[in-house]
mmCIF file of C-alpha atoms and ligand atoms in Angstrom:
data_model
loop_
_atom_site.group_PDB
_atom_site.id
_atom_site.type_symbol
_atom_site.label_atom_id
_atom_site.label_comp_id
_atom_site.label_asym_id
_atom_site.label_seq_id
_atom_site.Cartn_x
_atom_site.Cartn_y
_atom_site.Cartn_z
ATOM 1 C CA MET C 1 84.793 146.684 81.617
ATOM 2 C CA LEU C 2 81.968 144.152 81.262
ATOM 3 C CA GLY C 3 83.627 141.151 82.920
ATOM 4 C CA ALA C 4 86.746 139.037 83.231
ATOM 5 C CA ASP C 5 88.777 138.610 80.045
ATOM 6 C CA PRO C 6 88.160 134.986 78.980
ATOM 7 C CA ASN C 7 91.665 134.743 77.485
ATOM 8 C CA VAL C 8 93.260 135.632 80.806
ATOM 9 C CA GLU C 9 91.066 133.053 82.574
ATOM 10 C CA GLN C 10 92.024 130.408 80.017
ATOM 11 C CA SER C 11 95.754 130.993 80.295
ATOM 12 C CA GLN C 12 95.474 130.859 84.089
ATOM 13 C CA VAL C 13 93.916 127.419 83.874
ATOM 14 C CA SER C 14 96.695 126.021 81.705
ATOM 15 C CA GLN C 15 99.308 127.479 84.082
ATOM 16 C CA ASP C 16 97.740 125.374 86.818
ATOM 17 C CA ILE C 17 98.530 122.134 84.982
ATOM 18 C CA GLU C 18 102.024 120.718 85.451
ATOM 19 C CA ARG C 19 101.801 118.066 82.757
ATOM 20 C CA VAL C 20 99.216 116.292 80.647
ATOM 21 C CA ILE C 21 98.465 112.662 81.535
ATOM 22 C CA ALA C 22 95.942 111.992 78.759
ATOM 23 C CA THR C 23 94.837 114.248 75.905
ATOM 24 C CA SER C 24 91.201 114.467 74.846
ATOM 25 C CA GLU C 25 92.055 112.335 71.785
ATOM 26 C CA GLN C 26 93.678 109.643 73.943
ATOM 27 C CA ILE C 27 90.712 109.667 76.317
ATOM 28 C CA ALA C 28 88.211 109.381 73.448
ATOM 29 C CA ALA C 29 90.122 106.459 71.917
ATOM 30 C CA ARG C 30 90.389 104.633 75.249
ATOM 31 C CA VAL C 31 86.715 105.158 76.141
ATOM 32 C CA LYS C 32 85.738 103.722 72.743
ATOM 33 C CA GLU C 33 87.872 100.628 73.457
ATOM 34 C CA LEU C 34 86.299 100.236 76.895
ATOM 35 C CA ALA C 35 82.800 100.606 75.430
ATOM 36 C CA LYS C 36 83.560 97.900 72.857
ATOM 37 C CA GLN C 37 84.859 95.565 75.561
ATOM 38 C CA VAL C 38 81.872 96.202 77.849
ATOM 39 C CA GLY C 39 79.499 95.760 74.884
ATOM 40 C CA GLU C 40 81.041 92.358 74.092
ATOM 41 C CA ASP C 41 81.091 91.181 77.710
ATOM 42 C CA TYR C 42 77.473 92.164 78.299
ATOM 43 C CA ALA C 43 76.116 91.004 74.942
ATOM 44 C CA GLY C 44 72.624 89.606 75.459
ATOM 45 C CA ARG C 45 72.707 90.631 79.124
ATOM 46 C CA ASP C 46 71.055 93.305 81.176
ATOM 47 C CA LEU C 47 73.247 96.353 81.862
ATOM 48 C CA LEU C 48 72.711 99.086 84.410
ATOM 49 C CA LEU C 49 75.437 101.728 84.574
ATOM 50 C CA VAL C 50 75.739 103.365 87.985
ATOM 51 C CA GLY C 51 77.757 106.579 87.834
ATOM 52 C CA VAL C 52 79.356 108.041 90.930
ATOM 53 C CA LEU C 53 78.721 111.783 91.073
ATOM 54 C CA LYS C 54 80.228 114.113 90.246
ATOM 55 C CA GLY C 55 83.533 112.853 88.884
ATOM 56 C CA ALA C 56 82.117 110.130 86.645
ATOM 57 C CA VAL C 57 79.836 112.431 84.659
ATOM 58 C CA MET C 58 82.199 112.759 81.675
ATOM 59 C CA VAL C 59 83.218 109.110 81.419
ATOM 60 C CA MET C 60 79.592 107.979 81.865
ATOM 61 C CA ALA C 61 78.374 110.317 79.105
ATOM 62 C CA ASP C 62 81.086 109.240 76.659
ATOM 63 C CA LEU C 63 80.955 105.539 77.520
ATOM 64 C CA ALA C 64 77.173 105.291 77.235
ATOM 65 C CA ARG C 65 77.170 107.131 73.887
ATOM 66 C CA ALA C 66 79.864 104.840 72.513
ATOM 67 C CA MET C 67 77.703 101.768 73.155
ATOM 68 C CA ASN C 68 75.284 100.695 70.471
ATOM 69 C CA ARG C 69 72.890 98.875 72.776
ATOM 70 C CA HIS C 70 70.302 99.554 75.468
ATOM 71 C CA VAL C 71 71.770 100.741 78.738
ATOM 72 C CA GLU C 72 70.124 102.252 81.754
ATOM 73 C CA MET C 73 71.890 104.906 83.771
ATOM 74 C CA ASP C 74 71.486 105.698 87.423
ATOM 75 C CA TRP C 75 73.563 107.830 89.774
ATOM 76 C CA MET C 76 74.830 107.839 93.322
ATOM 77 C CA ALA C 77 76.625 110.527 95.245
ATOM 78 C CA VAL C 78 78.727 109.471 98.197
ATOM 79 C CA SER C 79 80.983 111.270 100.562
ATOM 80 C CA SER C 80 83.962 109.561 102.080
ATOM 81 C CA TYR C 81 84.936 110.639 105.564
ATOM 82 C CA GLY C 82 88.635 110.969 106.138
ATOM 83 C CA SER C 83 91.364 113.101 107.597
ATOM 84 C CA GLY C 84 92.293 115.806 105.088
ATOM 85 C CA THR C 85 92.743 114.286 101.644
ATOM 86 C CA LYS C 86 92.918 110.682 102.907
ATOM 87 C CA SER C 87 89.932 108.414 102.361
ATOM 88 C CA SER C 88 88.871 106.382 105.419
ATOM 89 C CA GLY C 89 86.445 103.931 103.854
ATOM 90 C CA VAL C 90 83.574 105.265 105.993
ATOM 91 C CA VAL C 91 81.063 106.374 103.411
ATOM 92 C CA ARG C 92 77.841 108.382 103.604
ATOM 93 C CA ILE C 93 75.243 108.277 100.814
ATOM 94 C CA LEU C 94 74.358 111.808 99.684
ATOM 95 C CA LYS C 95 72.172 110.698 96.774
ATOM 96 C CA ASP C 96 70.892 107.171 96.426
ATOM 97 C CA LEU C 97 69.838 105.231 93.320
ATOM 98 C CA ASP C 98 66.402 106.033 91.918
ATOM 99 C CA ARG C 99 65.501 102.420 91.139
ATOM 100 C CA ASP C 100 65.597 99.036 92.813
ATOM 101 C CA ILE C 101 68.566 96.917 91.634
ATOM 102 C CA THR C 102 67.387 93.457 92.725
ATOM 103 C CA ASN C 103 68.609 90.925 90.141
ATOM 104 C CA ARG C 104 70.205 93.646 88.002
ATOM 105 C CA GLU C 105 73.647 93.432 86.389
ATOM 106 C CA VAL C 106 75.369 96.561 87.579
ATOM 107 C CA LEU C 107 78.489 98.244 86.271
ATOM 108 C CA ILE C 108 79.744 100.988 88.577
ATOM 109 C CA VAL C 109 81.319 103.816 86.569
ATOM 110 C CA GLU C 110 83.950 105.787 88.484
ATOM 111 C CA ASP C 111 86.473 108.493 87.633
ATOM 112 C CA ILE C 112 89.424 107.309 89.706
ATOM 113 C CA VAL C 113 90.426 104.640 92.195
ATOM 114 C CA ASP C 114 92.929 105.934 94.701
ATOM 115 C CA THR C 115 92.906 103.866 97.912
ATOM 116 C CA GLY C 116 89.930 101.873 96.614
ATOM 117 C CA LEU C 117 88.138 102.223 99.958
ATOM 118 C CA THR C 118 85.149 104.080 98.512
ATOM 119 C CA LEU C 119 84.598 101.543 95.739
ATOM 120 C CA HIS C 120 85.120 98.617 98.071
ATOM 121 C CA TRP C 121 82.303 99.960 100.242
ATOM 122 C CA LEU C 122 80.081 100.825 97.267
ATOM 123 C CA LYS C 123 80.438 97.415 95.632
ATOM 124 C CA SER C 124 79.441 95.563 98.824
ATOM 125 C CA ASN C 125 76.606 98.002 99.411
ATOM 126 C CA LEU C 126 75.115 97.346 95.948
ATOM 127 C CA GLU C 127 75.664 93.591 96.292
ATOM 128 C CA SER C 128 73.804 93.604 99.623
ATOM 129 C CA ARG C 129 70.741 95.035 97.833
ATOM 130 C CA GLY C 130 70.365 91.837 95.827
ATOM 131 C CA ALA C 131 72.059 92.824 92.555
ATOM 132 C CA LYS C 132 72.831 89.779 90.423
ATOM 133 C CA ASP C 133 76.308 91.043 89.598
ATOM 134 C CA VAL C 134 78.320 94.163 90.411
ATOM 135 C CA GLN C 135 81.461 95.089 88.455
ATOM 136 C CA ILE C 136 83.578 98.236 88.343
ATOM 137 C CA LEU C 137 84.853 100.424 85.522
ATOM 138 C CA THR C 138 87.205 103.275 86.348
ATOM 139 C CA MET C 139 88.793 105.804 84.027
ATOM 140 C CA LEU C 140 91.946 106.092 86.159
ATOM 141 C CA ARG C 141 93.689 103.927 88.733
ATOM 142 C CA LYS C 142 96.541 104.891 91.028
ATOM 143 C CA PRO C 143 99.071 102.334 92.361
ATOM 144 C CA THR C 144 97.656 102.880 95.887
ATOM 145 C CA ALA C 145 94.560 100.968 94.743
ATOM 146 C CA ALA C 146 96.485 97.730 95.121
ATOM 147 C CA LYS C 147 96.392 98.124 98.923
ATOM 148 C CA VAL C 148 92.688 97.372 99.171
ATOM 149 C CA GLU C 149 91.139 94.207 97.844
ATOM 150 C CA VAL C 150 88.858 95.725 95.209
ATOM 151 C CA ASP C 151 88.307 93.924 91.972
ATOM 152 C CA VAL C 152 88.236 96.500 89.153
ATOM 153 C CA LYS C 153 87.198 94.901 85.872
ATOM 154 C CA TYR C 154 87.837 97.780 83.457
ATOM 155 C CA VAL C 155 90.572 100.437 83.761
ATOM 156 C CA GLY C 156 91.083 103.351 81.371
ATOM 157 C CA PHE C 157 94.619 104.293 82.382
ATOM 158 C CA ASP C 158 96.969 103.320 85.188
ATOM 159 C CA ILE C 159 98.582 106.539 86.396
ATOM 160 C CA PRO C 160 101.162 107.618 89.013
ATOM 161 C CA THR C 161 100.084 108.815 92.478
ATOM 162 C CA ASP C 162 100.072 112.539 91.532
ATOM 163 C CA PHE C 163 96.916 114.570 92.105
ATOM 164 C CA VAL C 164 95.163 114.865 88.756
ATOM 165 C CA VAL C 165 92.281 116.989 87.476
ATOM 166 C CA GLY C 166 90.133 117.281 84.379
ATOM 167 C CA TYR C 167 87.613 115.088 82.555
ATOM 168 C CA GLY C 168 85.350 115.156 85.626
ATOM 169 C CA LEU C 169 88.048 115.240 88.296
ATOM 170 C CA ASP C 170 88.218 118.336 90.443
ATOM 171 C CA PHE C 171 90.203 120.298 92.940
ATOM 172 C CA ASN C 172 87.801 122.379 95.064
ATOM 173 C CA GLU C 173 85.128 121.878 92.367
ATOM 174 C CA ARG C 174 87.315 123.393 89.654
ATOM 175 C CA TYR C 175 88.944 121.849 86.549
ATOM 176 C CA ARG C 176 86.208 119.217 86.041
ATOM 177 C CA ASN C 177 85.432 120.753 82.647
ATOM 178 C CA LEU C 178 88.917 120.286 81.148
ATOM 179 C CA ASP C 179 88.696 117.913 78.188
ATOM 180 C CA PHE C 180 92.061 116.367 79.103
ATOM 181 C CA ILE C 181 93.536 114.916 82.307
ATOM 182 C CA GLY C 182 96.558 116.618 83.835
ATOM 183 C CA VAL C 183 98.631 116.779 86.995
ATOM 184 C CA LEU C 184 97.671 119.799 89.088
ATOM 185 C CA ALA C 185 100.619 122.141 89.664
ATOM 186 C CA LYS C 186 101.792 122.268 93.280
ATOM 187 C CA HIS C 187 101.446 126.063 93.446
ATOM 188 C CA VAL C 188 97.656 125.674 93.289
ATOM 189 C CA TYR C 189 97.386 123.833 96.589
ATOM 190 C CA ALA C 190 100.730 124.379 98.331
HETATM 191 P P1 IMP L 1 89.409 106.312 97.313
HETATM 192 O O1 IMP L 1 89.651 105.345 96.186
HETATM 193 O O2 IMP L 1 88.432 105.800 98.342
HETATM 194 O O3 IMP L 1 90.696 106.743 97.946
HETATM 195 O O4 IMP L 1 88.745 107.645 96.809
HETATM 196 C C1 IMP L 1 88.508 107.923 95.478
HETATM 197 C C2 IMP L 1 87.971 109.327 95.363
HETATM 198 O O5 IMP L 1 88.967 110.288 95.782
HETATM 199 C C3 IMP L 1 87.690 109.650 93.913
HETATM 200 O O6 IMP L 1 86.365 109.313 93.557
HETATM 201 C C4 IMP L 1 87.968 111.128 93.840
HETATM 202 O O7 IMP L 1 86.825 111.853 94.196
HETATM 203 C C5 IMP L 1 89.035 111.376 94.892
HETATM 204 N N1 IMP L 1 90.395 111.425 94.302
HETATM 205 C C6 IMP L 1 91.397 110.555 94.500
HETATM 206 N N2 IMP L 1 92.496 110.897 93.797
HETATM 207 C C7 IMP L 1 92.173 112.033 93.127
HETATM 208 C C8 IMP L 1 92.901 112.880 92.199
HETATM 209 O O8 IMP L 1 94.063 112.660 91.843
HETATM 210 N N3 IMP L 1 92.204 113.947 91.723
HETATM 211 C C9 IMP L 1 90.927 114.234 92.053
HETATM 212 N N4 IMP L 1 90.225 113.462 92.917
HETATM 213 C C10 IMP L 1 90.835 112.369 93.441
#
């Protein structure tokens, strides 16, 4: 035996998904719409996309490629302190931007807004560095996001509060590579 049977691995992954929230086709169509909207809103303006690692990698790659204009891309990695799976809003920067953003028009690209605490902190942090404008695009938004005052300009899909994975979103660093978004089955983490 040379290694694990890839077919067994594959079927195990699909058993871990309770239901599909968005197929790869639905995601592709929605990202194209978002790119068109962003392209129109930022016509003739500067645009710096700031992706939040690692979850936003997929949406950033697809969004940027769907835009027929110049965009710059930079990345931040942040870690949100909290108890268990709850975000506290206290954020530590693990990887900062490479470039100065003074006077830049920034669009933060995020995978999901849950409580909104992380994005609330990130938006004020980037504003305090002298950015001309800071807006937010998120692929997914949960209803819990309404609890925190965070102004999200572009939303891919509004979803229920279930824990979802795929298209950049992980559970213990797995499932990010799924080309669809699905609800993780309880047996995986219960
Ligand atoms: P919050 O908006 O500050 O609560 O935190 C958002 C972050 O929590 C996201 O960037 C994700 O890393 C993580 N997160 C929240 N909900 C989910 C989910 O359903 N699946 C995977 N990660 C999630």
